[in-house]
Amino acid sequence: MASISISNLQAQDFSESLASGAASADSGGQVDELAKKLANPIADLVSFPIQANYDENYGADDGGSVWRINVQPVIPIQINEDWNVISRTIVPVIDQSGFSDPNQNKSGIGDTVQSLFFSPREKVGDWILGGGPVFLLPTASNDVLGSERWGIGPTGIALKQFGPWTVGGLANHIWSFAGNEDRNTVNATFLQPFINYILPSKTTLYLNSESTYDWNSSTWSAPINFGANQMLKIAGQPLQVGIGGRYWLDSPRNGPEGWGLRINFIMLFPK
């Protein structure tokens, strides 16, 4: 089933919604505090990103298309004076259509990915670091849209910020340990290098890859994502909106091919 390949379980953005920024130049030409926090995936900033992805050319006849809307609340919690833990939940809402197999044309909720990043409140040298567990929760509304497996593994992130630039990478690995034994096990590595550049116009240019290696099938899923996000304030509420493209360098058999679309909407709740 193309809809529940491991690439679709994990290839959900970790950088545009969190590691994206908006800049405003002050009298000294410095990037403002909010922009710095937006550009830091593990900053002490509550945000509520909603990300829509459209991909096509699924299935044996390349006729299938998928809309995947990821709801991704991010909540930092201060443990003590030295450490934060950042809770990041990704709940996908999926609509599949155009598949030659009518059983694949489904809409509903997919599996949830829950990450917890334990992060020092101070930099380690020039690096901002975080790490902890990641969980796969079988929350799909039907068997086509999910794995029916529970999963767990490690996740980590490292990044540097200098001037208008944010560069870094995130990785995780998920193994399944319980669930429907008639379904395939999960054993996959997710890698996401990212780079962002903040313009004085409060626009962020981003480039990242979301590469997943499925150890069971020995296949890669590797889209390249690029685009721009713009910082706005409406009725006193700061938010960020953006649009971008994606191109699939590689995908499993019957997976997506060619070009796709990405739309970002992020509400911010600074202290």
Short mmCIF file of C-alpha atoms in Angstrom, two decimals:
data_model
loop_
_atom_site.label_atom_id
_atom_site.label_comp_id
_atom_site.label_asym_id
_atom_site.label_seq_id
_atom_site.Cartn_x
_atom_site.Cartn_y
_atom_site.Cartn_z
CA MET A 1 0.00 0.00 0.00
CA ALA A 2 1.65 3.23 -1.12
CA SER A 3 -0.32 5.19 1.41
CA ILE A 4 1.36 3.64 4.43
CA SER A 5 4.95 3.39 3.26
CA ILE A 6 7.38 4.33 5.98
CA SER A 7 8.26 7.47 4.04
CA ASN A 8 4.73 8.70 4.63
CA LEU A 9 4.93 7.87 8.31
CA GLN A 10 8.03 9.99 8.84
CA ALA A 11 8.44 12.42 5.92
CA GLN A 12 6.70 15.25 7.68
CA ASP A 13 8.50 18.53 7.89
CA PHE A 14 10.61 19.31 10.95
CA SER A 15 12.25 22.47 9.70
CA GLU A 16 9.90 24.89 7.97
CA SER A 17 7.36 24.98 10.74
CA LEU A 18 9.96 25.09 13.52
CA ALA A 19 13.29 25.88 11.93
CA SER A 20 12.05 28.81 9.90
CA GLY A 21 12.33 32.41 10.77
CA ALA A 22 11.35 35.99 10.18
CA ALA A 23 13.82 38.83 10.43
CA SER A 24 13.53 42.47 11.22
CA ALA A 25 16.58 44.70 11.29
CA ASP A 26 17.01 46.88 14.34
CA SER A 27 19.25 49.94 14.48
CA GLY A 28 22.28 47.69 14.85
CA GLY A 29 21.22 45.41 12.01
CA GLN A 30 20.66 42.46 14.35
CA VAL A 31 18.02 39.80 13.85
CA ASP A 32 15.29 40.30 16.45
CA GLU A 33 14.55 37.92 19.32
CA LEU A 34 11.40 36.43 17.86
CA ALA A 35 13.11 35.69 14.55
CA LYS A 36 15.91 33.89 16.36
CA LYS A 37 13.42 31.74 18.24
CA LEU A 38 11.48 30.95 15.07
CA ALA A 39 14.69 29.82 13.41
CA ASN A 40 15.48 27.47 16.31
CA PRO A 41 13.52 24.19 16.28
CA ILE A 42 13.96 23.72 20.03
CA ALA A 43 13.47 27.30 21.20
CA ASP A 44 11.35 28.30 24.17
CA LEU A 45 8.41 29.31 21.96
CA VAL A 46 4.89 27.84 21.74
CA SER A 47 3.75 27.48 18.13
CA PHE A 48 0.91 25.82 16.25
CA PRO A 49 1.99 24.93 12.71
CA ILE A 50 -0.37 23.55 10.07
CA GLN A 51 1.34 22.25 6.96
CA ALA A 52 -0.36 21.05 3.77
CA ASN A 53 1.50 18.79 1.32
CA TYR A 54 0.27 17.71 -2.10
CA ASP A 55 1.97 14.89 -4.03
CA GLU A 56 0.94 12.89 -7.08
CA ASN A 57 1.87 10.03 -9.43
CA TYR A 58 1.16 7.38 -6.79
CA GLY A 59 0.20 3.83 -7.71
CA ALA A 60 0.93 1.40 -10.50
CA ASP A 61 -0.57 3.73 -13.12
CA ASP A 62 0.74 6.96 -11.53
CA GLY A 63 -2.83 8.19 -11.20
CA GLY A 64 -3.03 8.61 -7.42
CA SER A 65 -2.69 11.89 -5.56
CA VAL A 66 -2.46 12.65 -1.84
CA TRP A 67 -3.18 15.72 0.28
CA ARG A 68 -1.56 15.44 3.71
CA ILE A 69 -2.28 18.18 6.25
CA ASN A 70 0.04 17.91 9.25
CA VAL A 71 -1.19 19.50 12.49
CA GLN A 72 1.96 20.05 14.55
CA PRO A 73 1.63 21.72 17.98
CA VAL A 74 4.97 22.52 19.62
CA ILE A 75 5.07 23.08 23.40
CA PRO A 76 8.30 23.83 25.31
CA ILE A 77 8.37 22.99 29.02
CA GLN A 78 11.06 24.29 31.38
CA ILE A 79 12.32 21.46 33.58
CA ASN A 80 14.76 23.58 35.60
CA GLU A 81 17.19 26.47 35.12
CA ASP A 82 19.38 24.38 32.83
CA TRP A 83 17.02 22.25 30.74
CA ASN A 84 13.89 22.43 28.58
CA VAL A 85 11.88 19.63 27.05
CA ILE A 86 10.11 20.42 23.79
CA SER A 87 7.03 18.37 22.95
CA ARG A 88 6.30 18.09 19.24
CA THR A 89 3.23 16.21 18.01
CA ILE A 90 2.45 15.54 14.34
CA VAL A 91 -1.08 14.42 13.47
CA PRO A 92 -1.69 13.96 9.72
CA VAL A 93 -5.08 14.46 8.07
CA ILE A 94 -4.98 12.60 4.75
CA ASP A 95 -7.06 12.59 1.56
CA GLN A 96 -6.18 10.04 -1.12
CA SER A 97 -7.84 10.00 -4.55
CA GLY A 98 -7.31 8.83 -8.11
CA PHE A 99 -5.89 5.39 -7.25
CA SER A 100 -6.82 2.60 -9.65
CA ASP A 101 -7.53 0.43 -6.59
CA PRO A 102 -10.68 1.99 -5.09
CA ASN A 103 -9.73 0.64 -1.66
CA GLN A 104 -6.86 3.15 -1.63
CA ASN A 105 -9.12 6.16 -2.12
CA LYS A 106 -9.60 7.02 1.54
CA SER A 107 -9.74 10.09 3.77
CA GLY A 108 -9.11 10.36 7.50
CA ILE A 109 -6.50 10.57 10.25
CA GLY A 110 -3.09 8.93 9.89
CA ASP A 111 -0.61 7.68 12.48
CA THR A 112 0.74 10.20 15.01
CA VAL A 113 4.45 10.87 15.55
CA GLN A 114 5.34 12.27 19.00
CA SER A 115 8.85 13.60 19.72
CA LEU A 116 10.34 14.86 22.98
CA PHE A 117 13.55 16.89 22.74
CA PHE A 118 15.52 17.45 25.95
CA SER A 119 17.61 20.55 25.31
CA PRO A 120 20.15 22.54 27.38
CA ARG A 121 18.97 26.12 27.84
CA GLU A 122 22.48 27.34 27.00
CA LYS A 123 24.47 26.58 23.85
CA VAL A 124 27.07 23.84 23.86
CA GLY A 125 29.93 25.74 22.29
CA ASP A 126 28.34 27.30 19.20
CA TRP A 127 25.73 24.55 18.93
CA ILE A 128 22.11 24.30 19.98
CA LEU A 129 21.40 20.66 20.79
CA GLY A 130 18.44 18.47 21.67
CA GLY A 131 17.63 14.80 21.89
CA GLY A 132 15.20 12.29 23.31
CA PRO A 133 12.62 9.68 22.33
CA VAL A 134 10.25 9.55 19.37
CA PHE A 135 7.05 7.50 19.36
CA LEU A 136 4.83 6.15 16.59
CA LEU A 137 1.19 5.90 17.67
CA PRO A 138 -1.33 3.87 15.58
CA THR A 139 -4.04 6.53 15.50
CA ALA A 140 -5.10 6.03 11.86
CA SER A 141 -8.84 6.06 11.26
CA ASN A 142 -8.57 3.06 8.91
CA ASP A 143 -5.95 0.47 7.97
CA VAL A 144 -5.13 2.08 4.60
CA LEU A 145 -3.92 5.30 6.24
CA GLY A 146 -1.78 3.79 8.98
CA SER A 147 0.64 1.06 9.99
CA GLU A 148 -1.39 -0.44 12.87
CA ARG A 149 1.93 -0.61 14.71
CA TRP A 150 3.35 1.00 17.86
CA GLY A 151 6.89 2.31 17.44
CA ILE A 152 9.69 3.90 19.45
CA GLY A 153 13.23 5.13 18.91
CA PRO A 154 15.73 7.97 19.42
CA THR A 155 15.65 11.44 17.90
CA GLY A 156 18.16 14.27 17.94
CA ILE A 157 18.87 17.69 16.47
CA ALA A 158 21.91 19.96 16.18
CA LEU A 159 22.01 23.47 14.68
CA LYS A 160 24.02 26.67 14.53
CA GLN A 161 22.79 30.24 14.13
CA PHE A 162 24.96 33.03 12.77
CA GLY A 163 23.61 36.29 11.44
CA PRO A 164 20.59 35.58 9.22
CA TRP A 165 21.53 31.90 8.75
CA THR A 166 20.29 28.78 10.51
CA VAL A 167 21.88 25.48 9.48
CA GLY A 168 21.53 22.07 11.04
CA GLY A 169 20.04 18.66 10.88
CA LEU A 170 17.53 16.38 12.57
CA ALA A 171 17.47 12.58 12.65
CA ASN A 172 15.40 9.82 14.15
CA HIS A 173 14.94 6.08 13.93
CA ILE A 174 11.73 4.19 14.66
CA TRP A 175 11.33 0.48 15.33
CA SER A 176 7.91 -1.08 15.83
CA PHE A 177 7.50 -3.19 18.96
CA ALA A 178 3.78 -4.04 19.11
CA GLY A 179 0.58 -3.92 17.12
CA ASN A 180 -1.09 -5.93 14.37
CA GLU A 181 1.25 -8.83 13.63
CA ASP A 182 -0.28 -9.24 10.18
CA ARG A 183 1.11 -5.84 9.16
CA ASN A 184 4.68 -5.05 8.16
CA THR A 185 7.08 -4.08 10.93
CA VAL A 186 8.52 -0.57 11.03
CA ASN A 187 12.31 -0.13 10.88
CA ALA A 188 13.20 3.23 9.37
CA THR A 189 15.73 6.05 9.62
CA PHE A 190 14.72 9.67 8.97
CA LEU A 191 17.33 12.32 8.06
CA GLN A 192 16.60 16.02 7.58
CA PRO A 193 19.38 18.50 6.89
CA PHE A 194 18.09 22.08 6.65
CA ILE A 195 19.24 25.60 5.87
CA ASN A 196 17.32 28.86 6.27
CA TYR A 197 18.16 32.44 5.38
CA ILE A 198 16.26 35.34 6.93
CA LEU A 199 15.76 38.50 4.85
CA PRO A 200 15.26 42.00 6.34
CA SER A 201 11.73 41.90 4.87
CA LYS A 202 10.81 39.24 7.47
CA THR A 203 10.86 36.60 4.74
CA THR A 204 12.59 33.25 5.26
CA LEU A 205 14.03 31.26 2.38
CA TYR A 206 14.33 27.57 3.23
CA LEU A 207 15.86 24.46 1.72
CA ASN A 208 15.76 20.99 3.24
CA SER A 209 15.57 17.32 2.47
CA GLU A 210 13.41 14.69 4.17
CA SER A 211 15.13 11.39 3.47
CA THR A 212 13.77 8.17 4.91
CA TYR A 213 15.49 4.80 4.54
CA ASP A 214 13.25 1.78 5.03
CA TRP A 215 15.50 -1.02 6.24
CA ASN A 216 12.86 -3.67 5.57
CA SER A 217 12.54 -2.93 1.85
CA SER A 218 15.98 -1.30 1.36
CA THR A 219 14.40 1.74 -0.29
CA TRP A 220 14.81 5.50 0.01
CA SER A 221 12.21 8.24 0.01
CA ALA A 222 13.93 11.56 -0.67
CA PRO A 223 12.11 14.78 -1.51
CA ILE A 224 13.86 18.14 -1.73
CA ASN A 225 11.77 21.00 -0.28
CA PHE A 226 12.29 24.70 -0.95
CA GLY A 227 10.25 27.86 -0.62
CA ALA A 228 9.60 31.03 1.35
CA ASN A 229 7.72 31.91 4.56
CA GLN A 230 6.55 35.41 5.47
CA MET A 231 6.08 36.82 8.97
CA LEU A 232 2.84 38.75 9.56
CA LYS A 233 0.87 40.18 12.46
CA ILE A 234 -2.93 40.23 12.29
CA ALA A 235 -4.93 41.81 15.12
CA GLY A 236 -1.85 41.58 17.29
CA GLN A 237 -1.35 37.86 16.61
CA PRO A 238 2.05 36.99 15.09
CA LEU A 239 1.92 34.30 12.44
CA GLN A 240 3.86 33.02 9.49
CA VAL A 241 2.55 31.88 6.11
CA GLY A 242 4.46 30.35 3.25
CA ILE A 243 4.46 28.36 0.06
CA GLY A 244 7.02 26.12 -1.57
CA GLY A 245 7.70 23.28 -3.93
CA ARG A 246 9.10 19.80 -3.51
CA TYR A 247 10.73 17.38 -5.92
CA TRP A 248 11.07 13.66 -5.32
CA LEU A 249 14.60 12.48 -6.02
CA ASP A 250 13.69 8.92 -5.07
CA SER A 251 10.70 7.01 -3.70
CA PRO A 252 9.56 3.40 -3.26
CA ARG A 253 7.68 1.55 -5.97
CA ASN A 254 4.18 3.06 -6.40
CA GLY A 255 5.29 6.06 -4.32
CA PRO A 256 5.10 9.73 -5.32
CA GLU A 257 7.07 11.07 -8.26
CA GLY A 258 7.91 14.43 -9.77
CA TRP A 259 6.81 17.74 -8.28
CA GLY A 260 4.67 18.52 -5.26
CA LEU A 261 3.35 21.50 -3.33
CA ARG A 262 3.77 22.65 0.27
CA ILE A 263 1.79 25.34 2.13
CA ASN A 264 2.67 26.51 5.66
CA PHE A 265 0.59 28.34 8.27
CA ILE A 266 2.06 28.89 11.74
CA MET A 267 0.52 30.66 14.72
CA LEU A 268 3.03 31.90 17.31
CA PHE A 269 2.54 32.48 21.02
CA PRO A 270 5.57 34.33 22.40
CA LYS A 271 5.77 34.91 26.14
#
